[in-house]
Coordinates of C-alpha atoms in Angstrom, one line a residue:
M1 CA -51.9 6.9 9.7
K2 CA -50.0 3.7 10.5
S3 CA -48.9 3.3 6.9
T4 CA -47.6 6.9 6.9
V5 CA -45.5 6.3 10.0
T6 CA -44.0 3.2 8.3
L7 CA -43.1 5.2 5.2
V8 CA -41.5 7.9 7.3
L9 CA -39.4 5.3 9.2
A10 CA -38.3 3.7 5.9
A11 CA -37.4 7.0 4.4
A12 CA -35.3 7.9 7.5
S13 CA -33.2 4.7 7.1
L14 CA -32.2 5.2 3.5
P15 CA -29.8 8.2 3.9
L16 CA -28.2 6.6 6.9
A17 CA -27.4 3.4 5.0
R18 CA -25.9 5.6 2.3
A19 CA -23.7 7.4 4.8
A20 CA -22.3 4.0 5.9
G21 CA -20.8 3.5 2.4
Y22 CA -17.3 4.3 1.4
N23 CA -16.4 7.9 2.5
L24 CA -13.1 9.5 1.4
L25 CA -10.7 10.0 4.2
Q26 CA -7.5 11.0 2.4
N27 CA -6.5 11.9 -1.2
W28 CA -2.8 12.2 -2.0
Q29 CA -2.8 13.7 -5.4
G30 CA -1.2 16.5 -7.5
N31 CA 0.5 19.4 -5.7
T32 CA -0.6 18.3 -2.3
F33 CA 0.6 14.7 -2.7
F34 CA 3.5 15.0 -0.2
D35 CA 1.3 16.5 2.6
N36 CA 0.5 14.2 5.5
W37 CA 3.4 11.8 5.1
S38 CA 6.4 11.4 7.3
F39 CA 9.8 10.8 5.6
Y40 CA 11.9 8.2 7.5
G41 CA 15.1 10.2 7.6
N42 CA 17.5 7.3 8.5
F43 CA 19.5 4.6 6.8
D44 CA 17.5 1.4 6.2
N45 CA 17.8 -0.3 9.6
L46 CA 14.6 -2.2 9.0
T47 CA 15.5 -4.6 6.1
N48 CA 19.3 -4.2 6.0
G49 CA 19.0 -2.4 2.7
D50 CA 22.0 -0.6 1.2
A51 CA 20.0 2.6 1.2
V52 CA 19.4 5.8 3.1
F53 CA 15.8 6.9 3.5
V54 CA 16.3 10.7 3.3
T55 CA 14.4 13.5 5.0
Q56 CA 11.9 15.5 3.2
A57 CA 14.3 18.5 2.9
V58 CA 16.9 16.3 1.2
A59 CA 14.4 14.5 -1.0
Q60 CA 13.1 17.8 -2.4
S61 CA 16.5 19.3 -3.0
E62 CA 18.9 18.4 -5.9
P63 CA 18.9 15.7 -7.1
Q64 CA 15.2 15.6 -6.4
L65 CA 13.9 12.3 -5.1
A66 CA 10.3 13.4 -4.3
F67 CA 8.5 15.9 -6.6
I68 CA 5.5 16.5 -8.8
N69 CA 6.3 16.2 -12.5
G70 CA 4.9 18.1 -15.5
A71 CA 2.0 15.7 -15.8
G72 CA 0.9 16.4 -12.2
N73 CA 2.0 13.0 -10.9
A74 CA 4.1 12.3 -7.9
I75 CA 7.6 10.9 -8.4
V76 CA 9.3 9.0 -5.6
R77 CA 12.7 7.7 -6.7
V78 CA 16.1 6.3 -6.0
D79 CA 19.0 8.7 -6.5
N80 CA 20.3 7.9 -10.0
A81 CA 22.5 11.0 -10.4
S82 CA 25.1 10.7 -7.6
N83 CA 28.3 8.7 -7.6
V84 CA 28.4 6.5 -4.6
V85 CA 31.7 5.1 -3.4
Y86 CA 32.3 2.1 -1.2
P87 CA 31.2 1.6 1.6
N88 CA 28.5 4.3 1.4
K89 CA 24.8 3.7 0.7
R90 CA 22.5 5.3 -1.9
N91 CA 19.8 7.8 -1.2
T92 CA 16.1 6.9 -1.6
V93 CA 12.7 7.6 0.0
R94 CA 10.4 6.0 2.5
L95 CA 7.0 7.6 3.1
Q96 CA 4.6 6.7 5.8
S97 CA 1.1 8.1 6.4
L98 CA 0.6 10.2 9.5
Q99 CA -2.7 8.5 10.1
S100 CA -3.4 4.8 10.5
Y101 CA -6.6 3.1 9.2
G102 CA -8.6 0.3 10.7
I103 CA -11.1 -2.3 9.7
G104 CA -13.5 -1.0 7.2
S105 CA -10.8 0.9 5.3
L106 CA -10.0 0.8 1.6
W107 CA -6.7 2.2 0.2
V108 CA -5.9 2.5 -3.5
M109 CA -2.9 3.5 -5.5
D110 CA -3.0 4.5 -9.2
A111 CA 0.5 4.4 -10.7
V112 CA 1.8 4.7 -14.2
H113 CA 5.3 3.4 -13.4
L114 CA 6.8 1.2 -10.7
P115 CA 10.5 0.9 -9.6
Y116 CA 12.4 -2.0 -11.1
G117 CA 15.9 -3.1 -11.8
C118 CA 18.6 -5.3 -10.3
S119 CA 18.9 -4.6 -6.5
V120 CA 15.7 -2.6 -6.5
W121 CA 13.1 -3.5 -3.8
P122 CA 9.9 -1.4 -4.0
A123 CA 6.8 -1.8 -1.9
F124 CA 3.3 -0.2 -1.4
W125 CA 2.3 -1.7 1.9
S126 CA 1.0 -1.1 5.4
Q127 CA 1.6 -2.1 9.0
A128 CA 0.5 -1.4 12.5
A129 CA 2.4 0.6 15.2
K130 CA 3.6 -2.7 16.7
W131 CA 5.0 -5.4 14.4
P132 CA 4.2 -8.2 14.1
E133 CA 1.5 -7.9 16.8
G134 CA -0.7 -5.6 14.6
A135 CA 0.2 -7.2 11.3
E136 CA 1.4 -6.1 7.9
I137 CA -0.2 -6.1 4.5
D138 CA 2.0 -6.1 1.4
T139 CA -0.2 -4.8 -1.5
L140 CA 2.6 -4.4 -4.0
E141 CA 6.1 -5.9 -3.6
N142 CA 8.8 -7.7 -5.6
V143 CA 12.4 -7.3 -6.4
N144 CA 15.0 -7.0 -9.1
L145 CA 13.6 -8.0 -12.5
A146 CA 10.7 -10.1 -11.3
Q147 CA 7.8 -10.2 -13.8
A148 CA 4.7 -10.2 -11.5
N149 CA 3.6 -8.7 -8.2
Q150 CA 3.8 -10.6 -5.0
M151 CA 1.2 -10.0 -2.2
A152 CA 1.5 -11.1 1.4
L153 CA 0.4 -10.8 5.0
H154 CA 2.7 -10.9 8.0
T155 CA 1.1 -11.6 11.4
V156 CA 1.7 -13.3 14.7
D157 CA 1.3 -17.0 14.5
G158 CA -2.1 -18.4 14.0
C159 CA -3.2 -16.7 10.8
T160 CA -3.3 -18.9 7.7
V161 CA -5.0 -19.0 4.3
T162 CA -6.3 -22.0 2.5
S163 CA -5.9 -22.9 -1.2
S164 CA -9.7 -22.9 -1.4
A165 CA -9.8 -19.1 -0.9
A166 CA -11.3 -17.5 -4.0
M167 CA -8.6 -15.4 -5.8
T168 CA -7.0 -15.1 -9.2
G169 CA -3.5 -15.2 -7.9
S170 CA -1.4 -18.3 -7.0
L171 CA -1.0 -19.1 -3.3
T172 CA 2.7 -19.8 -2.7
D173 CA 2.7 -20.0 1.2
Q174 CA -0.2 -20.6 3.5
D175 CA 1.3 -19.5 6.8
C176 CA 1.2 -15.8 7.6
G177 CA 3.1 -16.2 10.9
T178 CA 6.4 -14.5 11.6
E179 CA 8.1 -16.8 14.0
L180 CA 11.9 -16.3 13.3
P181 CA 14.1 -17.7 12.0
T182 CA 12.0 -20.2 10.0
K183 CA 9.0 -18.0 9.1
T184 CA 9.9 -15.0 7.1
Q185 CA 8.0 -15.4 3.9
G186 CA 4.5 -14.5 5.1
C187 CA 1.4 -16.0 3.4
T188 CA 2.3 -15.0 -0.2
V189 CA 0.3 -14.8 -3.4
L190 CA 1.8 -14.3 -6.8
D191 CA -0.3 -12.2 -9.2
S192 CA -1.3 -14.1 -12.4
N193 CA -1.1 -10.9 -14.4
S194 CA 2.4 -10.4 -15.9
A195 CA 1.6 -6.7 -16.3
S196 CA 1.4 -6.3 -12.5
Y197 CA 5.0 -5.4 -12.0
G198 CA 8.2 -4.1 -13.7
A199 CA 8.7 -3.1 -17.3
A200 CA 5.4 -4.7 -18.4
F201 CA 3.5 -2.6 -15.9
A202 CA 4.9 0.6 -17.4
A203 CA 4.4 -0.6 -21.0
A204 CA 0.7 -1.2 -20.3
G205 CA 0.3 2.3 -19.0
G206 CA 0.3 1.2 -15.3
G207 CA -2.7 0.4 -13.3
V208 CA -4.4 0.4 -9.9
Y209 CA -3.8 -1.6 -6.7
A210 CA -6.6 -1.7 -4.1
T211 CA -6.6 -3.2 -0.6
L212 CA -9.7 -3.7 1.6
L213 CA -9.3 -4.5 5.3
A214 CA -12.7 -5.8 6.2
E215 CA -14.4 -7.9 8.9
S216 CA -14.7 -10.7 6.3
G217 CA -11.0 -10.6 5.4
V218 CA -8.2 -8.9 3.5
Y219 CA -8.7 -8.4 -0.2
I220 CA -6.2 -7.1 -2.8
W221 CA -7.0 -6.3 -6.4
F222 CA -4.9 -5.3 -9.4
F223 CA -6.4 -3.6 -12.4
P224 CA -4.3 -2.9 -15.5
R225 CA -5.0 0.5 -17.1
A226 CA -7.5 -0.7 -19.6
S227 CA -9.6 -2.5 -16.8
I228 CA -9.8 0.1 -14.0
P229 CA -13.3 0.3 -12.6
S230 CA -15.1 3.6 -13.2
D231 CA -15.5 4.2 -9.5
L232 CA -11.7 4.5 -9.1
S233 CA -11.3 7.2 -11.7
V234 CA -8.3 9.6 -11.4
S235 CA -10.6 12.6 -12.1
N236 CA -13.3 11.7 -9.5
A237 CA -11.9 11.5 -6.0
N238 CA -15.4 11.9 -4.5
S239 CA -16.8 8.7 -6.1
S240 CA -17.9 6.0 -3.6
P241 CA -16.1 2.8 -4.6
N242 CA -18.0 -0.4 -4.8
P243 CA -15.6 -3.4 -4.2
D244 CA -18.5 -5.8 -4.6
G245 CA -18.5 -4.9 -8.3
W246 CA -14.8 -5.5 -8.9
G247 CA -14.8 -9.2 -9.4
E248 CA -12.5 -11.8 -7.8
P249 CA -9.5 -10.2 -6.1
A250 CA -5.9 -11.1 -7.0
A251 CA -5.4 -12.1 -3.3
Y252 CA -7.9 -13.0 -0.6
Y253 CA -7.2 -13.8 3.0
P254 CA -10.6 -14.8 4.5
S255 CA -11.4 -14.2 8.2
S256 CA -12.4 -17.8 8.6
T257 CA -8.7 -18.7 8.9
C258 CA -7.3 -15.3 9.8
A259 CA -9.8 -13.1 11.8
T260 CA -9.0 -9.5 11.0
S261 CA -10.5 -8.3 14.3
T262 CA -7.9 -10.6 16.1
F263 CA -4.8 -10.2 14.0
F264 CA -5.0 -6.6 12.6
E265 CA -4.7 -3.3 14.2
P266 CA -5.0 0.1 12.4
Q267 CA -2.5 0.2 9.5
F268 CA -0.1 3.0 8.5
I269 CA 0.3 3.2 4.7
I270 CA 3.9 3.1 3.4
L271 CA 5.5 3.7 0.0
D272 CA 9.2 3.0 -0.2
I273 CA 12.1 1.8 -2.3
T274 CA 15.1 0.1 -0.7
L275 CA 18.1 -1.6 -2.4
C276 CA 19.5 -5.1 -2.0
G277 CA 18.8 -6.0 1.7
D278 CA 17.3 -9.2 3.1
F279 CA 15.1 -9.9 0.0
A280 CA 16.5 -8.3 -3.2
G281 CA 20.1 -8.9 -2.1
A282 CA 19.8 -12.5 -1.1
L283 CA 22.1 -14.3 -3.5
T284 CA 19.5 -17.0 -4.4
V285 CA 16.8 -14.4 -5.1
Y286 CA 19.2 -12.1 -7.0
N287 CA 20.3 -14.9 -9.2
Q288 CA 16.8 -15.8 -10.3
T289 CA 16.4 -12.6 -12.5
C290 CA 19.8 -10.8 -12.3
G291 CA 22.1 -13.8 -12.7
P292 CA 24.1 -15.8 -13.3
I293 CA 26.3 -14.8 -10.5
P294 CA 29.8 -16.3 -9.8
S295 CA 29.9 -19.3 -7.6
D296 CA 32.2 -17.5 -5.2
A297 CA 30.2 -14.3 -5.1
P298 CA 30.5 -12.5 -1.8
T299 CA 27.3 -11.9 0.3
N300 CA 27.4 -8.2 -0.6
Y301 CA 27.5 -9.0 -4.4
C302 CA 24.2 -7.1 -5.0
Y303 CA 25.7 -4.0 -3.4
T304 CA 29.1 -4.0 -5.1
T305 CA 27.5 -4.8 -8.5
N306 CA 24.8 -2.1 -8.4
V307 CA 24.7 0.4 -5.6
I308 CA 28.2 1.9 -5.8
G309 CA 29.0 3.8 -9.0
N310 CA 27.3 6.5 -11.0
G311 CA 23.7 5.5 -10.5
T312 CA 22.6 4.9 -14.1
N313 CA 21.4 1.4 -12.9
Y314 CA 18.5 3.2 -11.2
D315 CA 17.0 5.1 -14.2
Q316 CA 13.9 3.0 -13.9
A317 CA 13.8 2.9 -10.1
Y318 CA 10.9 5.2 -9.5
F319 CA 7.2 5.4 -8.7
E320 CA 5.1 7.7 -10.8
V321 CA 1.8 7.9 -8.9
Q322 CA -1.4 9.6 -10.0
Y323 CA -3.1 9.2 -6.6
I324 CA -3.2 7.3 -3.4
R325 CA -6.6 7.4 -1.7
V326 CA -8.1 6.0 1.5
W327 CA -11.8 5.4 2.1
S328 CA -13.7 4.0 5.0
N329 CA -17.2 2.4 5.3
T330 CA -17.3 2.8 9.1
T331 CA -19.1 5.5 11.0
T332 CA -16.9 5.2 14.1
N333 CA -13.2 6.2 14.6
S334 CA -11.2 4.3 12.0
S335 CA -7.9 6.2 12.1
S336 CA -5.3 7.4 14.4
T337 CA -2.4 9.8 14.0
G338 CA 1.3 9.2 14.6
N339 CA 4.5 11.2 14.1
S340 CA 7.2 8.6 13.8
S341 CA 7.8 5.7 11.5
T342 CA 6.9 2.2 12.5
G343 CA 9.4 -0.6 12.3
G344 CA 8.9 -4.0 10.9
S345 CA 9.7 -6.3 8.1
G346 CA 9.0 -4.0 5.2
G347 CA 8.7 -7.0 2.9
S348 CA 8.2 -10.7 2.3
S349 CA 11.7 -11.6 3.4
G350 CA 10.9 -10.6 6.9
G351 CA 13.0 -8.7 9.4
S352 CA 12.1 -7.9 12.9
S353 CA 13.1 -4.3 13.8
S354 CA 10.5 -2.8 16.0
G355 CA 9.2 0.7 16.2
S356 CA 6.4 2.7 17.7
S357 CA 4.0 5.1 16.1
G358 CA 0.4 5.9 16.8
G359 CA -2.0 7.8 18.9
T360 CA -5.7 8.5 18.5
G361 CA -7.7 10.6 16.2
K362 CA -11.2 11.1 14.9
S363 CA -12.3 9.5 11.7
S364 CA -12.8 11.9 8.8
A365 CA -16.0 9.9 8.0
V366 CA -17.8 11.4 11.0
P367 CA -18.9 14.8 9.3
L368 CA -20.5 12.8 6.5
L369 CA -23.1 11.6 9.1
T370 CA -24.2 15.2 9.4
Q371 CA -24.8 15.3 5.6
G372 CA -26.7 12.0 5.9
A373 CA -28.9 13.5 8.7
A374 CA -29.6 16.6 6.5
L375 CA -30.6 14.3 3.6
A376 CA -32.8 12.3 5.9
A377 CA -34.5 15.5 7.1
A378 CA -35.1 16.6 3.6
F379 CA -36.5 13.3 2.7
L380 CA -38.8 13.2 5.7
G381 CA -40.1 16.7 4.8
M382 CA -41.0 15.5 1.3
I383 CA -42.8 12.4 2.7
G384 CA -44.6 14.6 5.2
A385 CA -45.8 16.9 2.4
L386 CA -47.0 14.0 0.4
A387 CA -48.9 12.7 3.5
L388 CA -50.7 16.0 3.9
L389 CA -51.7 16.0 0.3
V390 CA -53.2 12.5 0.8

């Protein structure tokens, strides 16, 4: 009898452990991709970009800046069809998730094309309702004609990363703090894969970016198309990802020097493209891949050279996304809802505009516990039947 009780207790624990795995919270894909996002609907007052982040109504009217193409993929782009005259700005898009996601969350984007070109500043990133108090994670970001992705964290002072952290990327700045005016870079890591950004990314068929916000730290992976793990398949949204099987991340920020429970609040996921601004438009940065520029170039050289005019410069300035998904491995509330866009740096060059967004909400993972309980009951029934046979 004692051994039967032991078996029953062991059987009851198995489904509950399974329920604590990665459960799908959100799947932006196909015709419903643009559901559950907010469109910023304002000029870029966050990073001083020469862009207007349009409303959903404008983005989905002509010329369309947010739509589903014939392949079923989401297109988010800069207006490349309108003639912009000085001193006007060019239309583009900034999407922010209506929910935020806390520790234990994993968010993934599968894209076949990323925006690039002189003056173009795209990002797939996240931040909390308050910046920098709740921190920011830049999963994908770079500017102009850069050849590799740059990842970063932006936090209040005290968060750092050491060169001994196990990652495949190159650590270029160890301090994640945002004390202005000297600290604007964040703790940055440059991806070692040249197909992680720009024209090379598109030529390779794109790839997958994944970010895990865990108690043990922040992890960011990049997988080119030919190396995407099977548990991140486009066709199987219900698979349970296993980050432990993905190998060394491109960037890793361990909790030993940047405790996630201290520095990170639930994150809103953001996909945007701005133009010029504090990062792409900085003359020294612009000159690196879009130069040479005249020695007497005005500070708005990026704007006057690119943004105004007929827009053909922006033919490659678009995201083509197969999906963005969010999973959670927690069984408690891990997300909250909000209706307005957060402020913040929006990129590695910093910025300090503040905003507020947030609220509370129940995690979508909770109903899966009911499934786990049902499995446990079925398993217990089977064990009980076997015990009676014995």
